[in-house]
Amino acid sequence: MKFNKIILATTLAIATGAANAEIKIGVVTSSSGPVAMVGIPQKNTIALLPQKIGNETVRYISLDDASDPTASVKAVEKLIKENKVDAIIGPSGSPNAMAVIGTIANAQVPLLAPVGTSAIVMPMNDQRKWVFKTTQNDEVIAEALVNDMVKRKVKTLGFIGTADPYGENWQKVISALAQKNGISIVAKESFQRQDTSLTGQALKVISKKPDAVLIAAPGSSAVTPQVALFDRGYKGQIYQTHGAALNQFLTLGGKKVENTILAASLMLVIDEVPNSHPSKPIAQKYLNDYKAKYNEVPATFGANVYDAGLLLQKAVPVALTKAKPGTPEFRIALRDALENTKELPGTQGVYNMNRTDHSGFDKRGREMIIVKNGQWKILK
């Protein structure tokens, strides 16, 4: 009898432990190194992510990859093998995220990637099906930019992009859209994110006399080519991608980035966005919570990590009906639930994911924005 009571007590303890199993989420950010302007607000945002989902406690394990793709792989391997995480948010940079796809797929752990390049989820295949992207795909942003170029009767375009997956995919996307809309790309130049002088690239682009120039670079690296063009007298219209969507772009560029046009998150111009926009209250809450905790306005890149938390908050309860955290079955169920996210408002737009689209943003995930008097303004 006593023996049976011990068995019963042990069984109840195991059952209780299983019912309240901790969900472990790894987070890899570039909170140091060249991509730190992107990574720091992302790391800071971890404190604003849900600490409980349903009845389950969520523990976040944060690692810094110092902006190095090799370190990203090591960090992801550590989170999977040692910490046995159920999902990972990160890394911060496009090259870093591309570097970890194979590791993620082999381990079958869902990755919520807060990066720019759509190459992380396109074209969809057996590896990319484990990756979900919390930013707008390049195609969604590029379409808006090209539409504006057509309105302005741009016929020739220069392109300057980073020599990495972000810039490379943008060159591919813009080349196809430009050709479709009768715009000739007359100059294509690339550079490294850490380059401090782009005189050569700027002179080559200017020599082709393009009506406009598109710069495809993330974070502070978006400023350098535009300053180089300005200093050498270029007077045409400058376009930027959503990679430039941070306030440091304005402070670093000053008057040299005035009149820049980009398509990006509504967070940059939230006061001008109608209250009817489904993402406005979500974005406003994130901004308010971040400012209350850190006494500063976050870059939109931090919101991409916040949205990862919203996606998990929606998907985890579905996965919990099928398996327990810490198991391969739970990770598979979580992946499936993320893939079936429908009409979920985030800070950047509304998520509608499916088997072939693991970003899920439509036109509600972009605003046409211009720099006026050193501030972001909706383009009228």
GROMACS .gro file of C-alpha atoms in nm:
model
  380
    1MET     CA    1   0.000   0.000   0.000
    2LYS     CA    2   0.277   0.236   0.101
    3PHE     CA    3   0.465   0.142  -0.218
    4ASN     CA    4   0.155   0.219  -0.430
    5LYS     CA    5   0.126   0.562  -0.265
    6ILE     CA    6   0.486   0.637  -0.354
    7ILE     CA    7   0.422   0.539  -0.717
    8LEU     CA    8   0.107   0.751  -0.723
    9ALA     CA    9   0.287   1.053  -0.574
   10THR     CA   10   0.572   1.017  -0.822
   11THR     CA   11   0.330   0.985  -1.113
   12LEU     CA   12   0.142   1.299  -1.002
   13ALA     CA   13   0.469   1.491  -0.969
   14ILE     CA   14   0.573   1.392  -1.320
   15ALA     CA   15   0.231   1.480  -1.460
   16THR     CA   16   0.232   1.817  -1.283
   17GLY     CA   17   0.582   1.890  -1.410
   18ALA     CA   18   0.481   1.799  -1.765
   19ALA     CA   19   0.169   2.014  -1.746
   20ASN     CA   20   0.374   2.314  -1.638
   21ALA     CA   21   0.678   2.252  -1.854
   22GLU     CA   22   0.885   2.560  -1.925
   23ILE     CA   23   0.896   2.688  -2.282
   24LYS     CA   24   1.250   2.788  -2.376
   25ILE     CA   25   1.309   3.044  -2.651
   26GLY     CA   26   1.660   3.128  -2.769
   27VAL     CA   27   1.736   3.480  -2.889
   28VAL     CA   28   2.044   3.565  -3.095
   29THR     CA   29   2.115   3.934  -3.155
   30SER     CA   30   2.404   4.142  -3.288
   31SER     CA   31   2.415   4.367  -2.984
   32SER     CA   32   2.783   4.440  -3.054
   33GLY     CA   33   2.983   4.481  -3.375
   34PRO     CA   34   2.888   4.659  -3.701
   35VAL     CA   35   2.519   4.562  -3.682
   36ALA     CA   36   2.476   4.684  -3.323
   37MET     CA   37   2.237   4.965  -3.421
   38VAL     CA   38   2.001   4.689  -3.530
   39GLY     CA   39   2.088   4.438  -3.258
   40ILE     CA   40   2.071   4.658  -2.947
   41PRO     CA   41   1.701   4.750  -2.976
   42GLN     CA   42   1.631   4.385  -3.057
   43LYS     CA   43   1.811   4.266  -2.744
   44ASN     CA   44   1.637   4.534  -2.535
   45THR     CA   45   1.300   4.415  -2.664
   46ILE     CA   46   1.342   4.071  -2.506
   47ALA     CA   47   1.228   4.220  -2.174
   48LEU     CA   48   0.896   4.316  -2.337
   49LEU     CA   49   0.815   3.968  -2.471
   50PRO     CA   50   0.544   3.755  -2.305
   51GLN     CA   51   0.670   3.587  -1.987
   52LYS     CA   52   0.377   3.345  -1.982
   53ILE     CA   53   0.174   3.195  -2.266
   54GLY     CA   54  -0.139   3.025  -2.143
   55ASN     CA   55  -0.037   2.845  -1.823
   56GLU     CA   56   0.322   2.798  -1.936
   57THR     CA   57   0.622   3.003  -1.827
   58VAL     CA   58   0.844   3.127  -2.109
   59ARG     CA   59   1.220   3.161  -2.053
   60TYR     CA   60   1.432   3.357  -2.299
   61ILE     CA   61   1.800   3.270  -2.339
   62SER     CA   62   1.986   3.560  -2.502
   63LEU     CA   63   2.319   3.537  -2.684
   64ASP     CA   64   2.522   3.802  -2.872
   65ASP     CA   65   2.686   3.699  -3.202
   66ALA     CA   66   2.889   4.023  -3.229
   67SER     CA   67   2.758   4.065  -3.589
   68ASP     CA   68   2.962   3.762  -3.701
   69PRO     CA   69   2.779   3.492  -3.906
   70THR     CA   70   3.016   3.221  -3.780
   71ALA     CA   71   2.934   3.321  -3.422
   72SER     CA   72   2.565   3.311  -3.513
   73VAL     CA   73   2.597   2.946  -3.611
   74LYS     CA   74   2.780   2.864  -3.287
   75ALA     CA   75   2.518   3.047  -3.081
   76VAL     CA   76   2.233   2.862  -3.253
   77GLU     CA   77   2.407   2.527  -3.204
   78LYS     CA   78   2.456   2.605  -2.834
   79LEU     CA   79   2.089   2.698  -2.790
   80ILE     CA   80   1.976   2.379  -2.961
   81LYS     CA   81   2.221   2.129  -2.813
   82GLU     CA   82   2.282   2.266  -2.463
   83ASN     CA   83   1.971   2.470  -2.385
   84LYS     CA   84   1.733   2.253  -2.587
   85VAL     CA   85   1.519   2.549  -2.692
   86ASP     CA   86   1.176   2.512  -2.851
   87ALA     CA   87   1.228   2.802  -3.095
   88ILE     CA   88   1.481   3.074  -3.176
   89ILE     CA   89   1.436   3.446  -3.249
   90GLY     CA   90   1.719   3.599  -3.455
   91PRO     CA   91   1.986   3.657  -3.570
   92SER     CA   92   1.990   4.033  -3.641
   93GLY     CA   93   2.166   4.044  -3.978
   94SER     CA   94   2.068   3.890  -4.311
   95PRO     CA   95   2.407   3.716  -4.365
   96ASN     CA   96   2.387   3.580  -4.011
   97ALA     CA   97   2.035   3.443  -4.061
   98MET     CA   98   2.125   3.285  -4.394
   99ALA     CA   99   2.422   3.113  -4.226
  100VAL     CA  100   2.205   2.931  -3.971
  101ILE     CA  101   1.932   2.794  -4.201
  102GLY     CA  102   2.098   2.452  -4.236
  103THR     CA  103   2.149   2.416  -3.860
  104ILE     CA  104   1.789   2.511  -3.789
  105ALA     CA  105   1.650   2.273  -4.050
  106ASN     CA  106   1.863   1.978  -3.938
  107ALA     CA  107   1.750   2.023  -3.577
  108GLN     CA  108   1.390   2.101  -3.681
  109VAL     CA  109   1.365   2.407  -3.457
  110PRO     CA  110   1.147   2.699  -3.575
  111LEU     CA  111   1.338   3.023  -3.640
  112LEU     CA  112   1.171   3.364  -3.629
  113ALA     CA  113   1.412   3.581  -3.828
  114PRO     CA  114   1.391   3.961  -3.778
  115VAL     CA  115   1.595   4.035  -4.091
  116GLY     CA  116   1.546   4.221  -4.417
  117THR     CA  117   1.625   3.986  -4.701
  118SER     CA  118   1.341   3.774  -4.837
  119ALA     CA  119   1.605   3.516  -4.940
  120ILE     CA  120   1.569   3.377  -4.588
  121VAL     CA  121   1.221   3.242  -4.677
  122MET     CA  122   1.222   3.241  -5.058
  123PRO     CA  123   1.215   3.025  -5.254
  124MET     CA  124   1.046   2.793  -5.007
  125ASN     CA  125   1.207   2.451  -4.966
  126ASP     CA  126   1.261   2.181  -4.701
  127GLN     CA  127   1.514   2.396  -4.514
  128ARG     CA  128   1.335   2.731  -4.531
  129LYS     CA  129   1.008   2.580  -4.411
  130TRP     CA  130   1.154   2.609  -4.058
  131VAL     CA  131   1.211   2.984  -4.096
  132PHE     CA  132   0.953   3.260  -4.040
  133LYS     CA  133   1.034   3.622  -4.123
  134THR     CA  134   0.909   3.909  -3.907
  135THR     CA  135   0.978   4.185  -4.159
  136GLN     CA  136   0.828   4.279  -4.493
  137ASN     CA  137   0.961   4.085  -4.791
  138ASP     CA  138   1.171   4.290  -5.032
  139GLU     CA  139   0.908   4.248  -5.303
  140VAL     CA  140   0.639   4.423  -5.095
  141ILE     CA  141   0.865   4.724  -5.035
  142ALA     CA  142   1.012   4.731  -5.386
  143GLU     CA  143   0.668   4.737  -5.547
  144ALA     CA  144   0.581   5.058  -5.360
  145LEU     CA  145   0.912   5.223  -5.453
  146VAL     CA  146   0.882   5.136  -5.822
  147ASN     CA  147   0.524   5.262  -5.830
  148ASP     CA  148   0.653   5.597  -5.704
  149MET     CA  149   0.932   5.597  -5.962
  150VAL     CA  150   0.675   5.545  -6.237
  151LYS     CA  151   0.469   5.838  -6.107
  152ARG     CA  152   0.782   6.057  -6.116
  153LYS     CA  153   0.862   5.939  -6.469
  154VAL     CA  154   1.194   5.784  -6.368
  155LYS     CA  155   1.343   5.612  -6.673
  156THR     CA  156   1.696   5.538  -6.555
  157LEU     CA  157   1.804   5.408  -6.215
  158GLY     CA  158   2.132   5.364  -6.036
  159PHE     CA  159   2.171   5.096  -5.770
  160ILE     CA  160   2.413   5.076  -5.475
  161GLY     CA  161   2.376   4.782  -5.237
  162THR     CA  162   2.567   4.590  -4.975
  163ALA     CA  163   2.774   4.295  -5.099
  164ASP     CA  164   2.579   4.043  -4.893
  165PRO     CA  165   2.241   3.865  -4.907
  166TYR     CA  166   2.054   4.187  -4.828
  167GLY     CA  167   2.197   4.390  -5.114
  168GLU     CA  168   2.218   4.096  -5.352
  169ASN     CA  169   1.852   4.004  -5.316
  170TRP     CA  170   1.747   4.367  -5.352
  171GLN     CA  171   1.942   4.394  -5.677
  172LYS     CA  172   1.760   4.087  -5.805
  173VAL     CA  173   1.416   4.210  -5.700
  174ILE     CA  174   1.453   4.567  -5.823
  175SER     CA  175   1.602   4.456  -6.156
  176ALA     CA  176   1.295   4.247  -6.236
  177LEU     CA  177   1.046   4.515  -6.127
  178ALA     CA  178   1.233   4.794  -6.304
  179GLN     CA  179   1.240   4.603  -6.632
  180LYS     CA  180   0.869   4.528  -6.600
  181ASN     CA  181   0.796   4.900  -6.560
  182GLY     CA  182   1.021   5.031  -6.836
  183ILE     CA  183   1.300   5.153  -6.607
  184SER     CA  184   1.662   5.085  -6.708
  185ILE     CA  185   1.920   5.019  -6.439
  186VAL     CA  186   2.224   5.198  -6.578
  187ALA     CA  187   2.465   5.141  -6.288
  188LYS     CA  188   2.505   4.867  -6.026
  189GLU     CA  189   2.757   4.910  -5.746
  190SER     CA  190   2.821   4.721  -5.422
  191PHE     CA  191   3.010   4.781  -5.097
  192GLN     CA  192   3.089   4.623  -4.762
  193ARG     CA  193   2.884   4.733  -4.462
  194GLN     CA  194   3.193   4.849  -4.276
  195ASP     CA  195   3.326   5.064  -4.565
  196THR     CA  196   3.377   5.426  -4.463
  197SER     CA  197   3.435   5.574  -4.810
  198LEU     CA  198   3.233   5.508  -5.124
  199THR     CA  199   3.383   5.772  -5.351
  200GLY     CA  200   3.452   5.526  -5.633
  201GLN     CA  201   3.104   5.380  -5.635
  202ALA     CA  202   2.942   5.722  -5.618
  203LEU     CA  203   3.146   5.857  -5.911
  204LYS     CA  204   3.065   5.553  -6.126
  205VAL     CA  205   2.692   5.590  -6.059
  206ILE     CA  206   2.692   5.966  -6.120
  207SER     CA  207   2.877   5.921  -6.449
  208LYS     CA  208   2.575   5.731  -6.584
  209LYS     CA  209   2.343   6.026  -6.499
  210PRO     CA  210   2.052   5.821  -6.362
  211ASP     CA  211   1.721   5.993  -6.289
  212ALA     CA  212   1.718   5.828  -5.946
  213VAL     CA  213   1.932   5.605  -5.726
  214LEU     CA  214   1.817   5.322  -5.499
  215ILE     CA  215   2.038   5.238  -5.202
  216ALA     CA  216   1.987   4.891  -5.050
  217ALA     CA  217   2.166   4.869  -4.718
  218PRO     CA  218   2.062   4.795  -4.358
  219GLY     CA  219   2.114   5.015  -4.056
  220SER     CA  220   2.381   5.283  -4.047
  221SER     CA  221   2.545   5.146  -4.365
  222ALA     CA  222   2.258   5.302  -4.561
  223VAL     CA  223   2.395   5.650  -4.486
  224THR     CA  224   2.746   5.621  -4.635
  225PRO     CA  225   2.656   5.583  -5.005
  226GLN     CA  226   2.396   5.860  -4.987
  227VAL     CA  227   2.646   6.101  -4.829
  228ALA     CA  228   2.898   6.009  -5.101
  229LEU     CA  229   2.644   6.091  -5.373
  230PHE     CA  230   2.547   6.420  -5.208
  231ASP     CA  231   2.909   6.530  -5.161
  232ARG     CA  232   2.977   6.473  -5.530
  233GLY     CA  233   2.683   6.680  -5.643
  234TYR     CA  234   2.419   6.423  -5.734
  235LYS     CA  235   2.080   6.600  -5.762
  236GLY     CA  236   1.845   6.314  -5.858
  237GLN     CA  237   1.593   6.142  -5.633
  238ILE     CA  238   1.735   5.903  -5.373
  239TYR     CA  239   1.534   5.600  -5.265
  240GLN     CA  240   1.611   5.378  -4.967
  241THR     CA  241   1.478   5.040  -4.856
  242HIS     CA  242   1.322   4.958  -4.520
  243GLY     CA  243   1.676   4.882  -4.405
  244ALA     CA  244   1.724   5.257  -4.348
  245ALA     CA  245   1.420   5.282  -4.121
  246LEU     CA  246   1.589   5.398  -3.802
  247ASN     CA  247   1.624   5.743  -3.647
  248GLN     CA  248   2.004   5.720  -3.658
  249PHE     CA  249   1.971   5.745  -4.036
  250LEU     CA  250   1.838   6.097  -3.985
  251THR     CA  251   2.095   6.201  -3.726
  252LEU     CA  252   2.393   6.054  -3.911
  253GLY     CA  253   2.285   6.183  -4.252
  254GLY     CA  254   2.155   6.524  -4.151
  255LYS     CA  255   2.074   6.754  -4.441
  256LYS     CA  256   2.244   6.513  -4.681
  257VAL     CA  257   1.952   6.269  -4.655
  258GLU     CA  258   1.678   6.532  -4.690
  259ASN     CA  259   1.399   6.433  -4.934
  260THR     CA  260   1.492   6.065  -4.923
  261ILE     CA  261   1.196   5.841  -5.011
  262LEU     CA  262   1.147   5.494  -4.865
  263ALA     CA  263   0.873   5.242  -4.802
  264ALA     CA  264   0.883   5.119  -4.445
  265SER     CA  265   0.703   5.055  -4.119
  266LEU     CA  266   0.415   5.269  -3.997
  267MET     CA  267   0.611   5.309  -3.670
  268LEU     CA  268   0.818   5.585  -3.830
  269VAL     CA  269   0.509   5.799  -3.889
  270ILE     CA  270   0.267   5.657  -3.634
  271ASP     CA  271   0.112   5.995  -3.547
  272GLU     CA  272   0.005   6.037  -3.910
  273VAL     CA  273  -0.135   5.685  -3.948
  274PRO     CA  274  -0.518   5.656  -3.921
  275ASN     CA  275  -0.650   5.500  -3.600
  276SER     CA  276  -0.832   5.248  -3.818
  277HIS     CA  277  -0.505   5.078  -3.915
  278PRO     CA  278  -0.503   4.738  -3.737
  279SER     CA  279  -0.134   4.768  -3.648
  280LYS     CA  280  -0.146   5.115  -3.495
  281PRO     CA  281  -0.250   5.016  -3.139
  282ILE     CA  282   0.004   4.731  -3.138
  283ALA     CA  283   0.286   4.958  -3.255
  284GLN     CA  284   0.185   5.231  -3.010
  285LYS     CA  285   0.190   4.989  -2.716
  286TYR     CA  286   0.537   4.869  -2.814
  287LEU     CA  287   0.665   5.225  -2.846
  288ASN     CA  288   0.515   5.326  -2.512
  289ASP     CA  289   0.646   5.019  -2.328
  290TYR     CA  290   0.994   5.053  -2.476
  291LYS     CA  291   1.015   5.426  -2.393
  292ALA     CA  292   0.892   5.361  -2.040
  293LYS     CA  293   1.163   5.101  -1.982
  294TYR     CA  294   1.458   5.254  -2.169
  295ASN     CA  295   1.368   5.624  -2.194
  296GLU     CA  296   1.424   5.630  -2.570
  297VAL     CA  297   1.240   5.556  -2.893
  298PRO     CA  298   1.321   5.212  -3.034
  299ALA     CA  299   1.433   5.150  -3.390
  300THR     CA  300   1.181   4.958  -3.597
  301PHE     CA  301   1.423   4.664  -3.592
  302GLY     CA  302   1.336   4.607  -3.225
  303ALA     CA  303   0.971   4.579  -3.324
  304ASN     CA  304   1.060   4.281  -3.544
  305VAL     CA  305   1.156   4.089  -3.228
  306TYR     CA  306   0.840   4.211  -3.053
  307ASP     CA  307   0.635   4.071  -3.342
  308ALA     CA  308   0.813   3.738  -3.300
  309GLY     CA  309   0.673   3.733  -2.948
  310LEU     CA  310   0.324   3.804  -3.080
  311LEU     CA  311   0.353   3.520  -3.330
  312LEU     CA  312   0.462   3.280  -3.058
  313GLN     CA  313   0.182   3.399  -2.831
  314LYS     CA  314  -0.063   3.300  -3.103
  315ALA     CA  315   0.103   2.971  -3.207
  316VAL     CA  316   0.216   2.821  -2.876
  317PRO     CA  317  -0.135   2.747  -2.739
  318VAL     CA  318  -0.213   2.556  -3.060
  319ALA     CA  319   0.109   2.355  -3.032
  320LEU     CA  320   0.041   2.279  -2.664
  321THR     CA  321  -0.275   2.092  -2.759
  322LYS     CA  322  -0.059   1.845  -2.951
  323ALA     CA  323   0.263   1.803  -2.753
  324LYS     CA  324   0.468   1.914  -2.452
  325PRO     CA  325   0.748   2.176  -2.465
  326GLY     CA  326   1.096   2.034  -2.496
  327THR     CA  327   0.992   1.762  -2.739
  328PRO     CA  328   1.042   1.725  -3.116
  329GLU     CA  329   0.664   1.687  -3.149
  330PHE     CA  330   0.610   2.028  -2.987
  331ARG     CA  331   0.858   2.198  -3.221
  332ILE     CA  332   0.687   2.043  -3.524
  333ALA     CA  333   0.345   2.148  -3.395
  334LEU     CA  334   0.478   2.500  -3.329
  335ARG     CA  335   0.613   2.523  -3.683
  336ASP     CA  336   0.279   2.412  -3.824
  337ALA     CA  337   0.090   2.663  -3.608
  338LEU     CA  338   0.315   2.951  -3.716
  339GLU     CA  339   0.261   2.857  -4.081
  340ASN     CA  340  -0.114   2.884  -4.030
  341THR     CA  341  -0.113   3.231  -3.871
  342LYS     CA  342  -0.405   3.433  -4.007
  343GLU     CA  343  -0.492   3.804  -3.974
  344LEU     CA  344  -0.258   3.865  -3.679
  345PRO     CA  345  -0.181   4.238  -3.638
  346GLY     CA  346   0.180   4.311  -3.549
  347THR     CA  347   0.373   4.635  -3.510
  348GLN     CA  348   0.473   4.635  -3.876
  349GLY     CA  349   0.159   4.507  -4.048
  350VAL     CA  350  -0.078   4.210  -4.052
  351TYR     CA  351   0.051   3.852  -4.074
  352ASN     CA  352  -0.115   3.599  -4.304
  353MET     CA  353   0.121   3.306  -4.348
  354ASN     CA  354   0.082   2.991  -4.552
  355ARG     CA  355   0.289   2.702  -4.685
  356THR     CA  356   0.471   2.917  -4.942
  357ASP     CA  357   0.471   3.257  -4.767
  358HIS     CA  358   0.651   3.270  -4.431
  359SER     CA  359   0.647   3.649  -4.404
  360GLY     CA  360   0.281   3.713  -4.473
  361PHE     CA  361   0.276   4.091  -4.509
  362ASP     CA  362   0.060   4.270  -4.764
  363LYS     CA  363   0.027   4.643  -4.842
  364ARG     CA  364  -0.078   4.706  -4.482
  365GLY     CA  365   0.285   4.640  -4.391
  366ARG     CA  366   0.427   4.950  -4.559
  367GLU     CA  367   0.395   5.327  -4.572
  368MET     CA  368   0.549   5.558  -4.829
  369ILE     CA  369   0.770   5.795  -4.630
  370ILE     CA  370   0.984   6.098  -4.709
  371VAL     CA  371   1.246   6.284  -4.504
  372LYS     CA  372   1.134   6.644  -4.451
  373ASN     CA  373   1.315   6.891  -4.226
  374GLY     CA  374   1.504   6.606  -4.066
  375GLN     CA  375   1.190   6.409  -3.981
  376TRP     CA  376   0.997   6.113  -4.121
  377LYS     CA  377   0.674   6.218  -4.290
  378ILE     CA  378   0.412   6.028  -4.488
  379LEU     CA  379   0.468   6.096  -4.857
  380LYS     CA  380   0.169   6.291  -4.987
   0.00000   0.00000   0.00000
